[in-house]
Amino acid sequence: MYHWDLPQPLMDKGGWLNENTAIVFGQYTRFVFEEYSDRVKNWIPINEPLSVVQFEYCGDTHADAPGDFIPHCAWSYYLAAKNMILGHLEAWKHFQDLGLDKKGGKLGIALSGPWFFPNDYQNQVIGHQLSKKES
């Protein structure tokens, strides 16, 4: 439902730095649920929030909108993340309020994260052995 772009009027008011964006996003998700829940059962309201906060609210000033937050990373990163989580919560509230969870619907989130692999083969073998023990 959200993939890295907000309507310009929301961006003009601070985008995900503005807590009200979470509420407006919730209203948007409700509209989408009402319009499409007869055909869609699996929902992902927010795609890769970590990437959004890293690049839009703390990253390269020329690559991603709104940009120019590098000097403010100490707070902009966390505020945007908090408000995106609140937006996801608003979506969940509307999802439940409409009873979609009781009608076979599922709501999740798409997370991104860095992947790391061992530098040497011995660590790979140990990691593989440990993963077998945990299963």
PDB file of C-alpha atoms in Angstrom:
ATOM      1  CA  MET A   1       0.000   0.000   0.000  1.00  0.00           C
ATOM      2  CA  TYR A   2       2.924   2.307   0.711  1.00  0.00           C
ATOM      3  CA  HIS A   3       6.072   1.848  -1.307  1.00  0.00           C
ATOM      4  CA  TRP A   4       8.373   4.780  -0.635  1.00  0.00           C
ATOM      5  CA  ASP A   5       6.148   7.592  -1.836  1.00  0.00           C
ATOM      6  CA  LEU A   6       3.622   9.804  -0.099  1.00  0.00           C
ATOM      7  CA  PRO A   7       1.315  12.303  -1.763  1.00  0.00           C
ATOM      8  CA  GLN A   8       3.028  15.685  -2.108  1.00  0.00           C
ATOM      9  CA  PRO A   9       0.656  17.465   0.333  1.00  0.00           C
ATOM     10  CA  LEU A  10       1.748  15.027   3.072  1.00  0.00           C
ATOM     11  CA  MET A  11       5.413  15.517   2.171  1.00  0.00           C
ATOM     12  CA  ASP A  12       4.902  19.279   2.357  1.00  0.00           C
ATOM     13  CA  LYS A  13       3.780  18.803   5.971  1.00  0.00           C
ATOM     14  CA  GLY A  14       6.854  16.768   6.905  1.00  0.00           C
ATOM     15  CA  GLY A  15       6.024  13.320   5.568  1.00  0.00           C
ATOM     16  CA  TRP A  16       6.755  10.611   8.123  1.00  0.00           C
ATOM     17  CA  LEU A  17       8.268  13.214  10.465  1.00  0.00           C
ATOM     18  CA  ASN A  18       4.719  14.408  11.111  1.00  0.00           C
ATOM     19  CA  GLU A  19       2.742  12.107  13.414  1.00  0.00           C
ATOM     20  CA  ASN A  20      -0.471  13.112  11.626  1.00  0.00           C
ATOM     21  CA  THR A  21       0.817  11.268   8.553  1.00  0.00           C
ATOM     22  CA  ALA A  22       0.253   8.000  10.438  1.00  0.00           C
ATOM     23  CA  ILE A  23      -3.405   8.902  10.998  1.00  0.00           C
ATOM     24  CA  VAL A  24      -3.948   9.966   7.387  1.00  0.00           C
ATOM     25  CA  PHE A  25      -2.198   6.793   6.234  1.00  0.00           C
ATOM     26  CA  GLY A  26      -4.592   4.782   8.402  1.00  0.00           C
ATOM     27  CA  GLN A  27      -7.553   6.480   6.743  1.00  0.00           C
ATOM     28  CA  TYR A  28      -6.082   5.660   3.340  1.00  0.00           C
ATOM     29  CA  THR A  29      -5.641   1.993   4.286  1.00  0.00           C
ATOM     30  CA  ARG A  30      -9.236   1.827   5.467  1.00  0.00           C
ATOM     31  CA  PHE A  31     -10.408   3.131   2.095  1.00  0.00           C
ATOM     32  CA  VAL A  32      -8.277   0.549   0.272  1.00  0.00           C
ATOM     33  CA  PHE A  33      -9.519  -2.246   2.556  1.00  0.00           C
ATOM     34  CA  GLU A  34     -13.131  -1.257   1.926  1.00  0.00           C
ATOM     35  CA  GLU A  35     -12.637  -1.081  -1.826  1.00  0.00           C
ATOM     36  CA  TYR A  36     -10.589  -4.245  -2.388  1.00  0.00           C
ATOM     37  CA  SER A  37     -11.050  -6.661   0.522  1.00  0.00           C
ATOM     38  CA  ASP A  38     -13.566  -8.677  -1.490  1.00  0.00           C
ATOM     39  CA  ARG A  39     -10.699  -9.546  -3.865  1.00  0.00           C
ATOM     40  CA  VAL A  40      -7.544  -9.220  -1.737  1.00  0.00           C
ATOM     41  CA  LYS A  41      -6.813 -11.232   1.410  1.00  0.00           C
ATOM     42  CA  ASN A  42      -3.103 -10.573   2.032  1.00  0.00           C
ATOM     43  CA  TRP A  43      -2.025  -7.027   2.834  1.00  0.00           C
ATOM     44  CA  ILE A  44       1.301  -5.268   3.340  1.00  0.00           C
ATOM     45  CA  PRO A  45       0.577  -1.672   4.349  1.00  0.00           C
ATOM     46  CA  ILE A  46       4.220  -0.540   4.548  1.00  0.00           C
ATOM     47  CA  ASN A  47       7.107  -1.807   2.444  1.00  0.00           C
ATOM     48  CA  GLU A  48      10.649  -1.715   3.864  1.00  0.00           C
ATOM     49  CA  PRO A  49      10.353   0.994   6.524  1.00  0.00           C
ATOM     50  CA  LEU A  50      14.045   0.672   7.443  1.00  0.00           C
ATOM     51  CA  SER A  51      15.083   1.573   3.912  1.00  0.00           C
ATOM     52  CA  VAL A  52      12.743   4.557   3.904  1.00  0.00           C
ATOM     53  CA  VAL A  53      14.033   6.020   7.156  1.00  0.00           C
ATOM     54  CA  GLN A  54      17.669   5.329   6.261  1.00  0.00           C
ATOM     55  CA  PHE A  55      17.572   6.893   2.820  1.00  0.00           C
ATOM     56  CA  GLU A  56      14.792   9.464   2.952  1.00  0.00           C
ATOM     57  CA  TYR A  57      15.282  10.768   6.478  1.00  0.00           C
ATOM     58  CA  CYS A  58      18.974  10.231   7.097  1.00  0.00           C
ATOM     59  CA  GLY A  59      20.623   9.439   3.797  1.00  0.00           C
ATOM     60  CA  ASP A  60      22.060  10.946   0.652  1.00  0.00           C
ATOM     61  CA  THR A  61      20.713  14.432   0.155  1.00  0.00           C
ATOM     62  CA  HIS A  62      20.366  14.007  -3.606  1.00  0.00           C
ATOM     63  CA  ALA A  63      19.189  10.418  -4.027  1.00  0.00           C
ATOM     64  CA  ASP A  64      15.884  10.166  -2.178  1.00  0.00           C
ATOM     65  CA  ALA A  65      13.169  12.645  -1.298  1.00  0.00           C
ATOM     66  CA  PRO A  66      12.892  14.536   0.940  1.00  0.00           C
ATOM     67  CA  GLY A  67      16.636  14.261   1.550  1.00  0.00           C
ATOM     68  CA  ASP A  68      18.882  16.808   3.231  1.00  0.00           C
ATOM     69  CA  PHE A  69      18.471  15.231   6.663  1.00  0.00           C
ATOM     70  CA  ILE A  70      22.056  14.046   7.147  1.00  0.00           C
ATOM     71  CA  PRO A  71      22.730  16.793   9.738  1.00  0.00           C
ATOM     72  CA  HIS A  72      19.591  15.703  11.620  1.00  0.00           C
ATOM     73  CA  CYS A  73      20.049  11.920  11.679  1.00  0.00           C
ATOM     74  CA  ALA A  74      20.208  11.927  15.472  1.00  0.00           C
ATOM     75  CA  TRP A  75      16.461  12.547  15.571  1.00  0.00           C
ATOM     76  CA  SER A  76      14.970  12.371  12.053  1.00  0.00           C
ATOM     77  CA  TYR A  77      15.723   8.672  11.630  1.00  0.00           C
ATOM     78  CA  TYR A  78      13.916   7.692  14.832  1.00  0.00           C
ATOM     79  CA  LEU A  79      10.975  10.048  14.459  1.00  0.00           C
ATOM     80  CA  ALA A  80      10.240   8.817  10.927  1.00  0.00           C
ATOM     81  CA  ALA A  81      10.524   5.179  12.085  1.00  0.00           C
ATOM     82  CA  LYS A  82       8.190   5.779  15.028  1.00  0.00           C
ATOM     83  CA  ASN A  83       5.581   7.399  12.813  1.00  0.00           C
ATOM     84  CA  MET A  84       5.803   4.628  10.214  1.00  0.00           C
ATOM     85  CA  ILE A  85       5.189   2.077  12.969  1.00  0.00           C
ATOM     86  CA  LEU A  86       2.215   4.150  14.114  1.00  0.00           C
ATOM     87  CA  GLY A  87       0.969   4.176  10.508  1.00  0.00           C
ATOM     88  CA  HIS A  88       1.185   0.390  10.427  1.00  0.00           C
ATOM     89  CA  LEU A  89      -0.716   0.283  13.730  1.00  0.00           C
ATOM     90  CA  GLU A  90      -3.433   2.522  12.273  1.00  0.00           C
ATOM     91  CA  ALA A  91      -3.726   0.138   9.323  1.00  0.00           C
ATOM     92  CA  TRP A  92      -4.030  -2.815  11.712  1.00  0.00           C
ATOM     93  CA  LYS A  93      -6.765  -1.061  13.721  1.00  0.00           C
ATOM     94  CA  HIS A  94      -8.828  -0.480  10.567  1.00  0.00           C
ATOM     95  CA  PHE A  95      -8.133  -4.039   9.393  1.00  0.00           C
ATOM     96  CA  GLN A  96      -9.530  -5.400  12.663  1.00  0.00           C
ATOM     97  CA  ASP A  97     -12.367  -2.875  12.836  1.00  0.00           C
ATOM     98  CA  LEU A  98     -13.580  -4.057   9.430  1.00  0.00           C
ATOM     99  CA  GLY A  99     -13.323  -7.670  10.634  1.00  0.00           C
ATOM    100  CA  LEU A 100     -10.919  -8.632   7.873  1.00  0.00           C
ATOM    101  CA  ASP A 101      -8.859 -10.734  10.288  1.00  0.00           C
ATOM    102  CA  LYS A 102     -11.974 -12.848  10.937  1.00  0.00           C
ATOM    103  CA  LYS A 103     -12.701 -13.189   7.204  1.00  0.00           C
ATOM    104  CA  GLY A 104      -9.416 -14.924   6.374  1.00  0.00           C
ATOM    105  CA  GLY A 105      -7.433 -11.766   5.741  1.00  0.00           C
ATOM    106  CA  LYS A 106      -3.799 -11.397   6.730  1.00  0.00           C
ATOM    107  CA  LEU A 107      -1.857  -8.229   7.377  1.00  0.00           C
ATOM    108  CA  GLY A 108       1.933  -8.090   7.610  1.00  0.00           C
ATOM    109  CA  ILE A 109       4.885  -5.876   6.898  1.00  0.00           C
ATOM    110  CA  ALA A 110       7.743  -6.209   4.412  1.00  0.00           C
ATOM    111  CA  LEU A 111      11.043  -5.717   6.209  1.00  0.00           C
ATOM    112  CA  SER A 112      14.467  -5.265   4.686  1.00  0.00           C
ATOM    113  CA  GLY A 113      17.736  -5.937   6.376  1.00  0.00           C
ATOM    114  CA  PRO A 114      21.379  -6.467   5.618  1.00  0.00           C
ATOM    115  CA  TRP A 115      22.593 -10.011   5.064  1.00  0.00           C
ATOM    116  CA  PHE A 116      25.992 -11.144   6.265  1.00  0.00           C
ATOM    117  CA  PHE A 117      27.963 -14.255   5.405  1.00  0.00           C
ATOM    118  CA  PRO A 118      31.091 -15.634   7.077  1.00  0.00           C
ATOM    119  CA  ASN A 119      34.421 -14.707   5.498  1.00  0.00           C
ATOM    120  CA  ASP A 120      35.863 -18.175   5.788  1.00  0.00           C
ATOM    121  CA  TYR A 121      34.617 -21.675   5.159  1.00  0.00           C
ATOM    122  CA  GLN A 122      35.138 -22.896   8.745  1.00  0.00           C
ATOM    123  CA  ASN A 123      32.672 -20.300  10.048  1.00  0.00           C
ATOM    124  CA  GLN A 124      30.160 -21.368   7.381  1.00  0.00           C
ATOM    125  CA  VAL A 125      30.398 -24.990   8.529  1.00  0.00           C
ATOM    126  CA  ILE A 126      29.946 -24.019  12.187  1.00  0.00           C
ATOM    127  CA  GLY A 127      26.992 -21.797  11.291  1.00  0.00           C
ATOM    128  CA  HIS A 128      25.365 -24.599   9.316  1.00  0.00           C
ATOM    129  CA  GLN A 129      25.858 -27.054  12.203  1.00  0.00           C
ATOM    130  CA  LEU A 130      24.352 -24.592  14.679  1.00  0.00           C
ATOM    131  CA  SER A 131      21.333 -23.957  12.469  1.00  0.00           C
ATOM    132  CA  LYS A 132      20.660 -27.711  12.335  1.00  0.00           C
ATOM    133  CA  LYS A 133      20.740 -27.918  16.153  1.00  0.00           C
ATOM    134  CA  GLU A 134      18.195 -25.106  16.465  1.00  0.00           C
ATOM    135  CA  SER A 135      15.688 -26.698  14.063  1.00  0.00           C
TER     136      SER A 135
END
